[in-house]
Each structure stands twice: as structure tokens, then as C-alpha cells.
Amino acid sequence: MSLQCGIVGLPNVGKSTLFNCLSSAKAQSANFPFCTIEPNVGVISVPDERLARLADICHPERVIPATVEIVDIAGLVKGASKGEGLGNKFLANIRETDAIIHVLRCFDDPNVVHVDGSVNPVRDKEVIDAELQLKDLETVESRMEKVRKQAKAGGDKQSKVLLDVLEKFQAALVQGLSARTVLLESKEEQDAAHDLFLLTSKPVLYVCNIDEASAVGGNQYVEQVREAVKQEGAEVMVVAAQVESEIAELETYEERQMFLEEIGLSESGVSRLIKAAYKLLNLRTFLTAGSDEVRAWTYRDGMKAPQCAGVIHTDFERGFIRAEVIKYEDYVSLGSEAACREAGRLNVEGKDYVVQDGDIMHFRFNV
């Protein structure tokens, strides 16, 4: 299931440093604008403590975590919607992603230049928002001319629905609001909106890049960001990218944990960010467990048992008969599939079962 989160932000806010911490793919990082030109793509393992617990029980030959794709995209500057800087390339790359990780600089450092001369994360956020909104407004108004003619000429119901959606988006965008703030009431409207692929309709996670001194409690810049985005319903995370890069260079898990404890953290910012990116993409995990393999499988929230069976193999979905489901907590507390079966904690589910995060699944099929 190839879904991508794009890391965006102004130049020199720490995007590539953060990407390097996330991925074994090393993006170039330097103190000048447009250091990143081509997008870097990293396939990142999603931290999941449940896999280790199941491995302790099953002693499998291999353990395979879920993954998520993270894309480091070129820094955007004011005027990008008109092609300034690397604007056209930036907008094309971000359109291909499914969600946005928006990195904001929330630290002072005279040795790291700011493209606008001073540190102001709210202003930086508004610069990128405005450029994306302008591009979306251009897209919406271009489509409206054609769709309005179709809706009037042929009485086409789909065209009328699309026109209503376009008018809602236009009203929001001219007010400086993003497309994701627009309430779409019906599935028909939601489907029409999806086909527009608007930049500001993508879900967003704001990441405040801070210094080590602010790693635990944050700072005034972080509070300014929280205040600025509270109407969006978006999550705000705090990560010290430079500190994370130092943690990533440590060789052992024990060394990394000691480093985290010394600065007052229980979990690395990178680990929290990967989990948040996975959730932002509306992804969840079901599990399989046995002596050969313990594995995390990725599915979209709300998928039913046959669709999840198809994640493993298309034949599983095509010939789906039933799913045998054990809740993770039951498996861990009772210690095996056999014990869960004997205790009546293994449930047999049909094609309408909506899979839950952490379900341990075994599919029966026939083709």
C-alpha cells in the first residue's frame, strides 16, 4: 500500500536534517536555499512495540514491521504559485503525496540563515499556505468555467454536484482558508472533491523544529504555532531535528535510550513522528503471528476483512471464506493461539467485519 507523506517547508527550516533522521537514504543537508532539488524518498519502518512482544512468544524466523514512505521536497518560497524559486517543481511533487508534514523553524541560530531574515514560524506557515491556496484557486476557477457550461447545457447531475463543490472551495480559498476546512455533506461531493487533487485538501501535521534546550517543554515559537493552527484541527509536534541526528548516529539501542533520558525524553521525536505520519495517512495495522514470521500489515482505517486479506494476497480476497481474529491483548495475556482458541478468545468473522488496529488475523480462503 504505497502512500506518501511529503515533508515541506521554507528553505533552511530543517527538512532534510529531519529526513536524514527518518530514513537510511541520506538527503544532502546544507546551509543555503534549494539544497534539495529532486525529492528524496525514504521507506521508513513504523515503530510498533507489539511486534517485539509477539516475537518473544512465537520465536519467529523473521519479524517484519509496517512501513511508510516519506518524501523530502524542495523548499518553497513566496511566489512559488507563479513559478518563483523551484515553485513549479515543488507544487508538482507535493501534488503526488497523500499527506503533508509541514516543518516550521522554531529555533534561533545566527549561524543558520533564514530565507526571510528572521525567525517567525507563523509567518512561514502563512507563506506556504498562501502559495498552495493560490495554486488551488487557479485550479478551481479554471475548472469552474468548463463545468458551469456542462451543468447548464446538459442538466448533467454530476456536473452540478461538481460545480457546487467548486463554488464551496472558491469561497474558502478567496478568504485565505484551505480546502480541507470545507465541509462536504454527501459522498457525491466528497468523490467530486477527491478527483480535483487540491493541494490544500491534504491532511497536514505541523512539526516545530526546536533546539535541544526546548526539546522537552517547547518554547514561545511553538506556542505561537499552536495558537495559529487551533482552528484547523491539525496536530502539532515538537522535534529537535539536530538532536535527533545525534541520536541516530549512536550505535546501540541502549546508548540512544540513555541519551534520551539525559535530555528528559522517553521516546525519540523521530519515532513519534513516524507513528504520527502513519496515522495522518489514515493507516492502521493488523498482525499475523507464527513460528515462521511475525508481521505488521498496513491497511486503510475502515477496511473490512476481505480487503485486508487482499493486502496479503489477491487470492485471499478473491476466495475469502472467513477470518479468525484474536485481539492482541488476549494473545499476549494467554500466550498462544491455541490457548486463545481454548479460552474462547478466537472469534470467527465474516465479510462484513471491520478490522481493528492490532487484530491478529488468520484468513481462510478457497480459489
Short mmCIF file of C-alpha atoms in Angstrom, two decimals:
data_model
loop_
_atom_site.label_atom_id
_atom_site.label_comp_id
_atom_site.label_asym_id
_atom_site.label_seq_id
_atom_site.Cartn_x
_atom_site.Cartn_y
_atom_site.Cartn_z
CA MET A 1 0.00 0.00 0.00
CA SER A 2 2.14 2.84 -1.33
CA LEU A 3 1.05 6.08 0.34
CA GLN A 4 3.40 9.00 0.88
CA CYS A 5 3.85 11.84 3.36
CA GLY A 6 5.69 14.83 1.90
CA ILE A 7 7.96 16.91 4.15
CA VAL A 8 7.55 20.58 3.17
CA GLY A 9 8.64 23.95 4.49
CA LEU A 10 10.65 27.04 3.64
CA PRO A 11 14.36 26.57 2.86
CA ASN A 12 16.65 26.01 5.87
CA VAL A 13 13.98 25.00 8.39
CA GLY A 14 15.49 21.52 8.92
CA LYS A 15 13.51 19.38 6.46
CA SER A 16 16.47 17.43 5.11
CA THR A 17 18.06 17.02 8.55
CA LEU A 18 14.78 15.54 9.75
CA PHE A 19 14.50 13.33 6.68
CA ASN A 20 18.02 12.01 7.27
CA CYS A 21 16.99 11.02 10.79
CA LEU A 22 13.91 9.26 9.47
CA SER A 23 15.48 7.40 6.61
CA SER A 24 18.57 5.43 5.77
CA ALA A 25 18.50 7.37 2.48
CA LYS A 26 20.79 10.35 3.09
CA ALA A 27 19.48 13.63 1.72
CA GLN A 28 22.01 16.41 1.17
CA SER A 29 21.84 18.97 4.00
CA ALA A 30 23.49 22.38 3.76
CA ASN A 31 23.06 25.96 4.90
CA PHE A 32 21.71 27.53 1.71
CA PRO A 33 18.31 27.66 -0.06
CA PHE A 34 17.29 24.99 -2.61
CA CYS A 35 19.84 22.47 -1.37
CA THR A 36 17.11 19.88 -2.03
CA ILE A 37 16.03 20.00 -5.68
CA GLU A 38 14.89 16.49 -6.55
CA PRO A 39 12.63 14.87 -3.94
CA ASN A 40 14.27 12.21 -1.78
CA VAL A 41 12.10 9.20 -0.95
CA GLY A 42 12.65 7.02 2.11
CA VAL A 43 10.78 3.85 3.08
CA ILE A 44 10.55 4.05 6.87
CA SER A 45 9.79 1.23 9.31
CA VAL A 46 6.94 2.09 11.67
CA PRO A 47 7.91 1.52 15.33
CA ASP A 48 5.49 -0.97 16.92
CA GLU A 49 6.19 -2.37 20.37
CA ARG A 50 3.62 -5.12 19.78
CA LEU A 51 5.92 -6.90 17.31
CA ALA A 52 8.59 -7.42 19.97
CA ARG A 53 6.06 -8.84 22.42
CA LEU A 54 4.72 -11.28 19.81
CA ALA A 55 8.26 -12.26 18.81
CA ASP A 56 9.02 -13.16 22.45
CA ILE A 57 6.04 -15.53 22.38
CA CYS A 58 6.37 -17.02 18.88
CA HIS A 59 10.18 -17.04 18.41
CA PRO A 60 9.74 -16.49 14.65
CA GLU A 61 12.42 -16.75 11.97
CA ARG A 62 11.79 -13.13 10.99
CA VAL A 63 9.94 -10.02 12.18
CA ILE A 64 8.65 -7.61 9.54
CA PRO A 65 7.33 -4.16 10.53
CA ALA A 66 4.91 -1.96 8.63
CA THR A 67 6.42 0.83 6.52
CA VAL A 68 5.51 4.32 5.38
CA GLU A 69 7.04 6.41 2.58
CA ILE A 70 8.41 9.86 3.45
CA VAL A 71 9.37 12.34 0.71
CA ASP A 72 11.72 15.29 1.27
CA ILE A 73 10.54 18.02 -1.11
CA ALA A 74 12.42 21.16 -2.23
CA GLY A 75 11.97 24.28 -0.06
CA LEU A 76 9.23 26.64 -1.18
CA VAL A 77 9.44 30.46 -1.24
CA LYS A 78 6.96 33.28 -1.71
CA GLY A 79 5.82 33.41 -5.33
CA ALA A 80 6.04 29.64 -5.86
CA SER A 81 2.48 29.56 -7.24
CA LYS A 82 3.79 31.76 -10.07
CA GLY A 83 6.93 29.66 -10.56
CA GLU A 84 9.34 31.56 -8.28
CA GLY A 85 12.33 29.60 -6.95
CA LEU A 86 11.59 25.94 -7.57
CA GLY A 87 7.87 26.57 -7.25
CA ASN A 88 6.58 24.56 -10.19
CA LYS A 89 8.68 21.53 -9.24
CA PHE A 90 7.63 21.85 -5.60
CA LEU A 91 3.93 22.01 -6.44
CA ALA A 92 4.16 19.04 -8.81
CA ASN A 93 5.96 16.95 -6.19
CA ILE A 94 3.57 17.79 -3.36
CA ARG A 95 0.55 17.01 -5.55
CA GLU A 96 1.78 13.42 -5.78
CA THR A 97 1.82 12.93 -1.99
CA ASP A 98 -1.13 11.87 0.17
CA ALA A 99 -0.44 13.98 3.27
CA ILE A 100 1.84 16.83 4.35
CA ILE A 101 4.38 17.10 7.16
CA HIS A 102 4.90 20.86 7.40
CA VAL A 103 8.20 21.68 9.15
CA LEU A 104 8.45 25.08 10.84
CA ARG A 105 11.64 26.60 12.20
CA CYS A 106 11.15 27.31 15.91
CA PHE A 107 14.75 27.92 16.99
CA ASP A 108 17.18 30.84 16.98
CA ASP A 109 20.62 30.31 15.47
CA PRO A 110 22.60 33.15 13.85
CA ASN A 111 24.71 30.58 12.01
CA VAL A 112 21.71 29.23 10.06
CA VAL A 113 20.34 31.80 7.64
CA HIS A 114 16.59 32.33 7.29
CA VAL A 115 15.29 33.00 3.81
CA ASP A 116 13.22 35.96 5.13
CA GLY A 117 15.86 37.25 7.54
CA SER A 118 14.19 36.44 10.87
CA VAL A 119 12.58 33.54 12.75
CA ASN A 120 8.77 33.68 12.64
CA PRO A 121 7.11 30.26 12.23
CA VAL A 122 3.57 31.64 11.91
CA ARG A 123 4.64 33.92 9.05
CA ASP A 124 6.47 30.97 7.44
CA LYS A 125 3.35 28.83 7.70
CA GLU A 126 1.24 31.57 6.14
CA VAL A 127 3.68 31.94 3.22
CA ILE A 128 3.34 28.28 2.27
CA ASP A 129 -0.41 28.22 2.95
CA ALA A 130 -0.91 31.24 0.69
CA GLU A 131 1.10 29.76 -2.18
CA LEU A 132 -0.78 26.46 -2.04
CA GLN A 133 -4.12 28.24 -1.75
CA LEU A 134 -3.34 30.45 -4.75
CA LYS A 135 -2.47 27.42 -6.84
CA ASP A 136 -5.67 25.65 -5.73
CA LEU A 137 -7.73 28.76 -6.52
CA GLU A 138 -6.23 28.77 -10.01
CA THR A 139 -7.16 25.09 -10.40
CA VAL A 140 -10.71 25.62 -9.08
CA GLU A 141 -11.51 28.66 -11.22
CA SER A 142 -10.11 27.01 -14.31
CA ARG A 143 -12.41 24.00 -13.80
CA MET A 144 -15.43 26.15 -12.94
CA GLU A 145 -15.67 27.73 -16.38
CA LYS A 146 -15.91 24.36 -18.11
CA VAL A 147 -18.15 22.68 -15.51
CA ARG A 148 -20.61 25.60 -15.38
CA LYS A 149 -21.23 25.24 -19.12
CA GLN A 150 -21.76 21.47 -18.78
CA ALA A 151 -24.14 21.88 -15.85
CA LYS A 152 -26.28 24.41 -17.72
CA ALA A 153 -26.21 22.81 -21.16
CA GLY A 154 -26.96 19.18 -20.44
CA GLY A 155 -28.55 19.18 -16.99
CA ASP A 156 -25.78 16.79 -16.00
CA LYS A 157 -26.27 15.87 -12.31
CA GLN A 158 -22.57 15.08 -11.75
CA SER A 159 -21.58 18.41 -13.23
CA LYS A 160 -23.99 20.21 -10.90
CA VAL A 161 -22.52 18.42 -7.87
CA LEU A 162 -19.01 19.28 -9.01
CA LEU A 163 -19.97 22.90 -9.59
CA ASP A 164 -21.37 23.15 -6.05
CA VAL A 165 -18.12 21.71 -4.68
CA LEU A 166 -16.00 24.08 -6.75
CA GLU A 167 -18.03 27.07 -5.55
CA LYS A 168 -17.55 25.99 -1.91
CA PHE A 169 -13.82 25.66 -2.43
CA GLN A 170 -13.62 29.01 -4.22
CA ALA A 171 -15.42 30.77 -1.35
CA ALA A 172 -12.97 29.32 1.18
CA LEU A 173 -9.82 29.91 -0.85
CA VAL A 174 -10.52 33.59 -1.59
CA GLN A 175 -10.81 34.07 2.20
CA GLY A 176 -7.37 32.56 2.72
CA LEU A 177 -8.71 29.24 4.00
CA SER A 178 -7.50 25.82 2.88
CA ALA A 179 -9.72 23.35 1.02
CA ARG A 180 -9.61 20.87 3.95
CA THR A 181 -11.65 23.36 6.04
CA VAL A 182 -14.65 22.99 3.68
CA LEU A 183 -17.45 20.75 4.95
CA LEU A 184 -18.65 18.36 2.21
CA GLU A 185 -22.04 16.92 3.12
CA SER A 186 -22.54 13.97 0.77
CA LYS A 187 -20.45 11.12 -0.62
CA GLU A 188 -21.05 12.52 -4.11
CA GLU A 189 -19.46 15.81 -3.07
CA GLN A 190 -16.56 14.02 -1.38
CA ASP A 191 -15.92 11.93 -4.50
CA ALA A 192 -16.00 15.02 -6.72
CA ALA A 193 -13.59 16.83 -4.40
CA HIS A 194 -11.17 13.90 -4.34
CA ASP A 195 -10.87 13.95 -8.12
CA LEU A 196 -9.69 17.59 -8.00
CA PHE A 197 -6.46 16.66 -6.15
CA LEU A 198 -6.24 20.04 -4.45
CA LEU A 199 -3.01 20.76 -2.59
CA THR A 200 -4.72 22.24 0.47
CA SER A 201 -7.19 19.36 0.81
CA LYS A 202 -4.41 17.04 2.03
CA PRO A 203 -4.23 16.31 5.77
CA VAL A 204 -1.36 18.15 7.48
CA LEU A 205 0.87 17.64 10.52
CA TYR A 206 2.85 20.64 11.77
CA VAL A 207 6.33 19.82 13.09
CA CYS A 208 8.05 22.50 15.15
CA ASN A 209 11.82 22.10 14.76
CA ILE A 210 13.35 23.34 18.03
CA ASP A 211 16.72 23.43 19.77
CA GLU A 212 17.89 20.99 22.46
CA ALA A 213 17.06 23.36 25.32
CA SER A 214 13.40 23.37 24.22
CA ALA A 215 13.16 19.64 23.44
CA VAL A 216 11.02 18.80 26.47
CA GLY A 217 8.92 21.88 27.18
CA GLY A 218 8.85 23.69 23.85
CA ASN A 219 9.23 27.47 23.57
CA GLN A 220 7.36 30.66 22.66
CA TYR A 221 7.56 29.87 18.95
CA VAL A 222 5.78 26.53 19.48
CA GLU A 223 3.00 28.25 21.43
CA GLN A 224 2.57 30.75 18.60
CA VAL A 225 2.15 27.87 16.13
CA ARG A 226 -0.38 26.08 18.36
CA GLU A 227 -2.44 29.26 18.57
CA ALA A 228 -2.26 29.84 14.80
CA VAL A 229 -3.48 26.35 13.83
CA LYS A 230 -6.04 25.62 16.56
CA GLN A 231 -8.96 26.28 14.18
CA GLU A 232 -7.61 23.73 11.67
CA GLY A 233 -7.90 20.71 13.95
CA ALA A 234 -4.35 19.77 12.94
CA GLU A 235 -1.81 18.11 15.21
CA VAL A 236 1.34 19.96 16.27
CA MET A 237 4.50 18.02 17.13
CA VAL A 238 7.77 19.22 18.64
CA VAL A 239 11.02 17.70 17.34
CA ALA A 240 14.63 18.78 17.81
CA ALA A 241 16.00 17.67 14.43
CA GLN A 242 19.64 18.36 15.26
CA VAL A 243 19.36 16.36 18.49
CA GLU A 244 17.64 13.55 16.58
CA SER A 245 20.54 13.47 14.11
CA GLU A 246 22.95 12.98 17.03
CA ILE A 247 20.77 10.16 18.41
CA ALA A 248 20.70 8.47 15.00
CA GLU A 249 24.50 8.28 14.98
CA LEU A 250 24.61 6.23 18.21
CA GLU A 251 25.18 2.56 17.50
CA THR A 252 23.07 0.74 20.10
CA TYR A 253 19.51 0.99 21.39
CA GLU A 254 20.84 1.29 24.95
CA GLU A 255 23.01 4.29 24.02
CA ARG A 256 20.09 6.01 22.33
CA GLN A 257 17.83 5.45 25.35
CA MET A 258 20.48 6.83 27.72
CA PHE A 259 20.82 9.93 25.55
CA LEU A 260 17.04 10.44 25.58
CA GLU A 261 16.86 10.04 29.35
CA GLU A 262 19.64 12.59 29.81
CA ILE A 263 17.60 15.26 28.00
CA GLY A 264 14.34 14.21 29.66
CA LEU A 265 12.58 12.28 26.86
CA SER A 266 11.12 8.77 26.99
CA GLU A 267 10.82 8.32 23.21
CA SER A 268 12.66 9.87 20.28
CA GLY A 269 10.96 12.55 18.24
CA VAL A 270 11.60 10.53 15.10
CA SER A 271 9.70 7.55 16.49
CA ARG A 272 6.76 9.77 17.45
CA LEU A 273 6.84 11.45 14.04
CA ILE A 274 6.77 8.16 12.10
CA LYS A 275 3.77 6.98 14.11
CA ALA A 276 2.03 10.31 13.56
CA ALA A 277 2.72 10.18 9.80
CA TYR A 278 1.26 6.67 9.62
CA LYS A 279 -1.88 7.88 11.42
CA LEU A 280 -2.05 11.02 9.26
CA LEU A 281 -2.34 8.81 6.18
CA ASN A 282 -5.31 7.08 7.86
CA LEU A 283 -3.32 3.85 8.06
CA ARG A 284 -3.72 1.12 10.65
CA THR A 285 -2.03 -2.23 11.32
CA PHE A 286 -3.26 -5.79 11.60
CA LEU A 287 -0.85 -8.54 12.61
CA THR A 288 -0.01 -12.13 11.74
CA ALA A 289 1.94 -14.28 14.17
CA GLY A 290 3.57 -17.70 13.86
CA SER A 291 6.84 -19.58 14.15
CA ASP A 292 7.91 -18.57 10.65
CA GLU A 293 7.02 -14.89 10.80
CA VAL A 294 5.58 -12.10 12.94
CA ARG A 295 4.45 -9.32 10.67
CA ALA A 296 2.63 -5.99 10.68
CA TRP A 297 0.35 -5.41 7.67
CA THR A 298 -0.84 -1.96 6.62
CA TYR A 299 -4.47 -1.23 5.80
CA ARG A 300 -6.70 1.84 5.49
CA ASP A 301 -8.88 2.54 8.51
CA GLY A 302 -12.39 1.19 7.93
CA MET A 303 -11.42 -1.68 5.62
CA LYS A 304 -13.28 -4.97 6.02
CA ALA A 305 -11.86 -8.45 6.42
CA PRO A 306 -11.82 -9.47 2.71
CA GLN A 307 -10.00 -6.25 1.73
CA CYS A 308 -7.42 -6.82 4.45
CA ALA A 309 -6.99 -10.40 3.25
CA GLY A 310 -6.22 -8.92 -0.16
CA VAL A 311 -3.38 -6.90 1.40
CA ILE A 312 -1.57 -10.21 1.95
CA HIS A 313 -2.50 -11.70 -1.44
CA THR A 314 -5.21 -11.01 -4.01
CA ASP A 315 -6.22 -14.71 -3.92
CA PHE A 316 -7.06 -14.33 -0.22
CA GLU A 317 -9.61 -11.64 -1.04
CA ARG A 318 -10.97 -13.35 -4.15
CA GLY A 319 -11.59 -16.63 -2.34
CA PHE A 320 -12.33 -15.22 1.12
CA ILE A 321 -14.33 -17.56 3.38
CA ARG A 322 -13.80 -16.20 6.88
CA ALA A 323 -11.29 -14.54 9.19
CA GLU A 324 -10.13 -15.90 12.52
CA VAL A 325 -9.42 -12.94 14.80
CA ILE A 326 -7.62 -12.72 18.13
CA LYS A 327 -7.25 -9.45 19.96
CA TYR A 328 -3.62 -8.55 20.64
CA GLU A 329 -4.20 -8.18 24.38
CA ASP A 330 -5.73 -11.67 24.58
CA TYR A 331 -2.87 -13.24 22.61
CA VAL A 332 -0.25 -11.66 24.87
CA SER A 333 -2.03 -12.47 28.13
CA LEU A 334 -2.87 -16.09 27.20
CA GLY A 335 0.41 -16.76 25.41
CA SER A 336 -0.56 -18.61 22.21
CA GLU A 337 -3.19 -19.08 19.52
CA ALA A 338 -4.08 -22.49 20.95
CA ALA A 339 -4.68 -21.01 24.39
CA CYS A 340 -6.87 -18.28 22.92
CA ARG A 341 -8.87 -20.85 20.97
CA GLU A 342 -9.35 -22.99 24.08
CA ALA A 343 -10.42 -19.97 26.15
CA GLY A 344 -12.95 -18.89 23.52
CA ARG A 345 -10.99 -15.73 22.69
CA LEU A 346 -10.68 -16.54 18.98
CA ASN A 347 -13.56 -15.02 17.01
CA VAL A 348 -14.69 -16.18 13.57
CA GLU A 349 -15.68 -13.17 11.45
CA GLY A 350 -17.31 -12.86 8.03
CA LYS A 351 -17.00 -10.50 5.09
CA ASP A 352 -18.65 -7.55 6.90
CA TYR A 353 -16.18 -7.47 9.79
CA VAL A 354 -14.39 -4.11 10.06
CA VAL A 355 -10.79 -4.88 11.01
CA GLN A 356 -9.46 -3.15 14.14
CA ASP A 357 -5.92 -1.90 14.74
CA GLY A 358 -3.85 -4.64 16.38
CA ASP A 359 -6.10 -7.55 15.36
CA ILE A 360 -4.15 -10.78 14.93
CA MET A 361 -5.65 -12.33 11.79
CA HIS A 362 -5.73 -15.70 10.08
CA PHE A 363 -7.66 -15.86 6.81
CA ARG A 364 -9.45 -18.90 5.39
CA PHE A 365 -9.93 -18.85 1.62
CA ASN A 366 -10.57 -21.07 -1.37
CA VAL A 367 -9.81 -20.34 -5.01
#
